[in-house]
Amino acid sequence: MSEAPAAEVTLTTAPDWELDYYSRPILEPDGKKRWELLICSTPQVEASGEGSGPSFRWVMPCPASSVNSIWLREALEQALEAAAGQGFGPPRRLRCWRASMRTMVQRAAEGLGLELVPSRRTYALVSWLQEREREVYPQEPGYLAGPLAPPPQPIRPIAVPLPEAARGESWAWATLPLEALAGAADWESGFAGLVPLPAGLPPQVPVLGIRLFSSARALALAGWLAGLEPVRLEISGQQLVLEAGLEDRWLLSDLPADEAEAAAAAFAAARQQAGGLQFLAVQAREDDQRFEGFWLLRDLPDA
């Protein structure tokens, strides 16, 4: 009697993965902090602005004595197998946002032929980690409750001007209602980086952003910005700064004191009212309907 054929698993289009490999606020019985690998897939964005399709999440604790690229590579192999079992193909890219773990993650990823993108554009992962810090870790034996000595704050790099070839001819502040951004997935654009819109916000809540204009090099400028992994806009003193990658800070413009003060207040209000949403757009001209580049950003505190 012949065996029935094994059920086939159809793999979905592979999204990127967001990865965090780090210690948690839990002491194990041996007195050492728990280490943990977290992986989640980057949500795809529907025309409605919501996340689409099933998502992949993976959690694996790591003994403190085994924190190395060899353990991580083996754990990634298991994650790939688990993802395949759930119908997910291997990720196009891995994004890792902790600079201190970049080398270790790079070695593990290279051993599996995976591309690593050092980036803080890991909004889904940061939100999930914050959720675990609120709801999961406090329930664990050995949880380190109460105030902890804060880690030393890294020295923030000085914002450097964009290279001449990557500067637009002009720029302008812009505001869009949240409901307009819900259709961003259908907008005509050369380069785009979207994120699901936060749930439960009023459709008319304003989202602040900037538009960069270049009549001759808009597409090239958008392509260059895409490679930066833009994360968020901020006002630093009297400077408008784009944070990108792991720790890059790019000076977009110097501002008059009164404009910088007003912009800082507007960004702070947007963080409270619009879930930290911002946007960055690149167009050839102000009256263009097409975007050569459009990115939704989120001003989230790093977990």
PDB file of C-alpha atoms in Angstrom, residues 49 126 129 132 208 234 255 290:
ATOM      1  CA  GLY A  49      -2.919  51.677   5.114  1.00  0.00           C
ATOM      2  CA  VAL A 126      10.343  47.918  18.590  1.00  0.00           C
ATOM      3  CA  LEU A 129       9.570  44.499  22.265  1.00  0.00           C
ATOM      4  CA  ARG A 132       6.829  42.263  25.860  1.00  0.00           C
ATOM      5  CA  LEU A 208       3.825  66.384   9.721  1.00  0.00           C
ATOM      6  CA  GLU A 234      13.923  65.787  14.419  1.00  0.00           C
ATOM      7  CA  LEU A 255      16.357  77.063  10.687  1.00  0.00           C
ATOM      8  CA  ARG A 290       4.037  61.789  -8.688  1.00  0.00           C
TER       9      ARG A 290
END
